Amino acid sequence: MSSVSYNFRIDEDLKNQSFSVFKRLGISPAQAIKLFLMETVERNTLPLPHYTEDIAPKTWNEFFDKYANDQPDDDFLRERHILPAVERDVF
């Protein structure tokens, strides 16, 4: 597997604070970024709890569990011409 170099800019305070954490953990910044990227690929989402709470459901059960109590308002349905088709097919 070939390696590539990638440069990016970050705030100096963020760099210093994060590098301090990496040092305490005994890993290099490059190792930390590689771990983040590997977890992103493995999970197919950002490996951060506050991002994963709102990800799209992966199964129908997850979808129905997540949106079971959501109630779209009448305008939402009428604007998209969904309600007439639903009423025609259901009622």
PDB file of C-alpha atoms in Angstrom:
ATOM      1  CA  MET A   1       0.000   0.000   0.000  1.00  0.00           C
ATOM      2  CA  SER A   2       1.414   3.371  -0.938  1.00  0.00           C
ATOM      3  CA  SER A   3       1.519   6.298   1.473  1.00  0.00           C
ATOM      4  CA  VAL A   4       0.548   9.878   0.739  1.00  0.00           C
ATOM      5  CA  SER A   5       1.305  13.112   2.487  1.00  0.00           C
ATOM      6  CA  TYR A   6      -1.566  15.439   3.372  1.00  0.00           C
ATOM      7  CA  ASN A   7      -1.231  18.923   4.869  1.00  0.00           C
ATOM      8  CA  PHE A   8      -3.947  20.932   6.593  1.00  0.00           C
ATOM      9  CA  ARG A   9      -4.226  24.035   8.741  1.00  0.00           C
ATOM     10  CA  ILE A  10      -5.604  24.111  12.279  1.00  0.00           C
ATOM     11  CA  ASP A  11      -5.761  26.670  15.046  1.00  0.00           C
ATOM     12  CA  GLU A  12      -2.472  26.770  16.975  1.00  0.00           C
ATOM     13  CA  ASP A  13      -4.180  26.398  20.367  1.00  0.00           C
ATOM     14  CA  LEU A  14      -6.101  23.352  19.145  1.00  0.00           C
ATOM     15  CA  LYS A  15      -2.872  21.855  17.803  1.00  0.00           C
ATOM     16  CA  ASN A  16      -1.001  22.414  21.072  1.00  0.00           C
ATOM     17  CA  GLN A  17      -3.817  21.062  23.247  1.00  0.00           C
ATOM     18  CA  SER A  18      -4.418  17.984  21.090  1.00  0.00           C
ATOM     19  CA  PHE A  19      -0.702  17.202  20.732  1.00  0.00           C
ATOM     20  CA  SER A  20      -0.452  17.359  24.524  1.00  0.00           C
ATOM     21  CA  VAL A  21      -3.187  14.715  24.804  1.00  0.00           C
ATOM     22  CA  PHE A  22      -1.468  12.546  22.191  1.00  0.00           C
ATOM     23  CA  LYS A  23       1.801  12.795  24.110  1.00  0.00           C
ATOM     24  CA  ARG A  24       0.055  11.778  27.344  1.00  0.00           C
ATOM     25  CA  LEU A  25      -1.453   8.787  25.518  1.00  0.00           C
ATOM     26  CA  GLY A  26       1.931   7.839  24.095  1.00  0.00           C
ATOM     27  CA  ILE A  27       0.992   8.226  20.434  1.00  0.00           C
ATOM     28  CA  SER A  28       2.158  10.580  17.728  1.00  0.00           C
ATOM     29  CA  PRO A  29      -0.174  13.051  15.997  1.00  0.00           C
ATOM     30  CA  ALA A  30       0.177  10.980  12.812  1.00  0.00           C
ATOM     31  CA  GLN A  31      -0.898   7.826  14.701  1.00  0.00           C
ATOM     32  CA  ALA A  32      -3.871   9.669  16.222  1.00  0.00           C
ATOM     33  CA  ILE A  33      -5.051  10.901  12.829  1.00  0.00           C
ATOM     34  CA  LYS A  34      -4.569   7.442  11.315  1.00  0.00           C
ATOM     35  CA  LEU A  35      -6.652   5.909  14.142  1.00  0.00           C
ATOM     36  CA  PHE A  36      -9.395   8.465  13.532  1.00  0.00           C
ATOM     37  CA  LEU A  37      -9.433   7.714   9.801  1.00  0.00           C
ATOM     38  CA  MET A  38      -9.431   3.940  10.347  1.00  0.00           C
ATOM     39  CA  GLU A  39     -12.376   4.193  12.766  1.00  0.00           C
ATOM     40  CA  THR A  40     -14.232   6.428  10.316  1.00  0.00           C
ATOM     41  CA  VAL A  41     -13.869   3.789   7.617  1.00  0.00           C
ATOM     42  CA  GLU A  42     -14.763   0.900   9.936  1.00  0.00           C
ATOM     43  CA  ARG A  43     -17.901   2.604  11.303  1.00  0.00           C
ATOM     44  CA  ASN A  44     -18.822   4.338   8.051  1.00  0.00           C
ATOM     45  CA  THR A  45     -19.453   7.509  10.039  1.00  0.00           C
ATOM     46  CA  LEU A  46     -17.525   9.874  12.260  1.00  0.00           C
ATOM     47  CA  PRO A  47     -16.312   7.995  15.353  1.00  0.00           C
ATOM     48  CA  LEU A  48     -17.681  10.654  17.682  1.00  0.00           C
ATOM     49  CA  PRO A  49     -20.683  10.042  19.975  1.00  0.00           C
ATOM     50  CA  HIS A  50     -22.374  13.374  19.311  1.00  0.00           C
ATOM     51  CA  TYR A  51     -22.260  12.746  15.550  1.00  0.00           C
ATOM     52  CA  THR A  52     -23.407   9.144  15.639  1.00  0.00           C
ATOM     53  CA  GLU A  53     -26.584   9.871  17.602  1.00  0.00           C
ATOM     54  CA  ASP A  54     -28.202  11.557  14.604  1.00  0.00           C
ATOM     55  CA  ILE A  55     -26.992   9.343  11.789  1.00  0.00           C
ATOM     56  CA  ALA A  56     -29.519   7.958   9.388  1.00  0.00           C
ATOM     57  CA  PRO A  57     -31.031   4.615  10.409  1.00  0.00           C
ATOM     58  CA  LYS A  58     -29.434   1.609   8.734  1.00  0.00           C
ATOM     59  CA  THR A  59     -32.389  -0.781   9.000  1.00  0.00           C
ATOM     60  CA  TRP A  60     -36.149  -0.432   8.799  1.00  0.00           C
ATOM     61  CA  ASN A  61     -36.420  -1.280  12.513  1.00  0.00           C
ATOM     62  CA  GLU A  62     -34.002   1.540  13.360  1.00  0.00           C
ATOM     63  CA  PHE A  63     -35.964   3.856  11.072  1.00  0.00           C
ATOM     64  CA  PHE A  64     -39.304   3.075  12.724  1.00  0.00           C
ATOM     65  CA  ASP A  65     -37.813   3.258  16.222  1.00  0.00           C
ATOM     66  CA  LYS A  66     -36.224   6.625  15.477  1.00  0.00           C
ATOM     67  CA  TYR A  67     -39.223   8.231  13.777  1.00  0.00           C
ATOM     68  CA  ALA A  68     -42.145   6.436  15.438  1.00  0.00           C
ATOM     69  CA  ASN A  69     -43.338   9.553  17.281  1.00  0.00           C
ATOM     70  CA  ASP A  70     -42.661  12.095  14.535  1.00  0.00           C
ATOM     71  CA  GLN A  71     -45.799  13.668  13.150  1.00  0.00           C
ATOM     72  CA  PRO A  72     -45.424  15.748   9.974  1.00  0.00           C
ATOM     73  CA  ASP A  73     -47.821  18.665   9.841  1.00  0.00           C
ATOM     74  CA  ASP A  74     -50.581  18.859   7.205  1.00  0.00           C
ATOM     75  CA  ASP A  75     -48.726  21.514   5.204  1.00  0.00           C
ATOM     76  CA  PHE A  76     -45.743  19.215   4.813  1.00  0.00           C
ATOM     77  CA  LEU A  77     -47.919  16.524   3.270  1.00  0.00           C
ATOM     78  CA  ARG A  78     -50.096  18.805   1.134  1.00  0.00           C
ATOM     79  CA  GLU A  79     -47.146  20.758  -0.279  1.00  0.00           C
ATOM     80  CA  ARG A  80     -45.670  17.587  -1.662  1.00  0.00           C
ATOM     81  CA  HIS A  81     -48.938  16.181  -3.006  1.00  0.00           C
ATOM     82  CA  ILE A  82     -48.483  13.120  -0.849  1.00  0.00           C
ATOM     83  CA  LEU A  83     -51.726  13.331   1.089  1.00  0.00           C
ATOM     84  CA  PRO A  84     -54.076  13.089  -1.933  1.00  0.00           C
ATOM     85  CA  ALA A  85     -52.313   9.937  -3.106  1.00  0.00           C
ATOM     86  CA  VAL A  86     -52.383   8.452   0.374  1.00  0.00           C
ATOM     87  CA  GLU A  87     -56.061   9.318   0.835  1.00  0.00           C
ATOM     88  CA  ARG A  88     -56.882   7.846  -2.595  1.00  0.00           C
ATOM     89  CA  ASP A  89     -55.038   4.612  -1.862  1.00  0.00           C
ATOM     90  CA  VAL A  90     -56.034   4.207   1.778  1.00  0.00           C
ATOM     91  CA  PHE A  91     -59.517   5.649   2.084  1.00  0.00           C
TER      92      PHE A  91
END
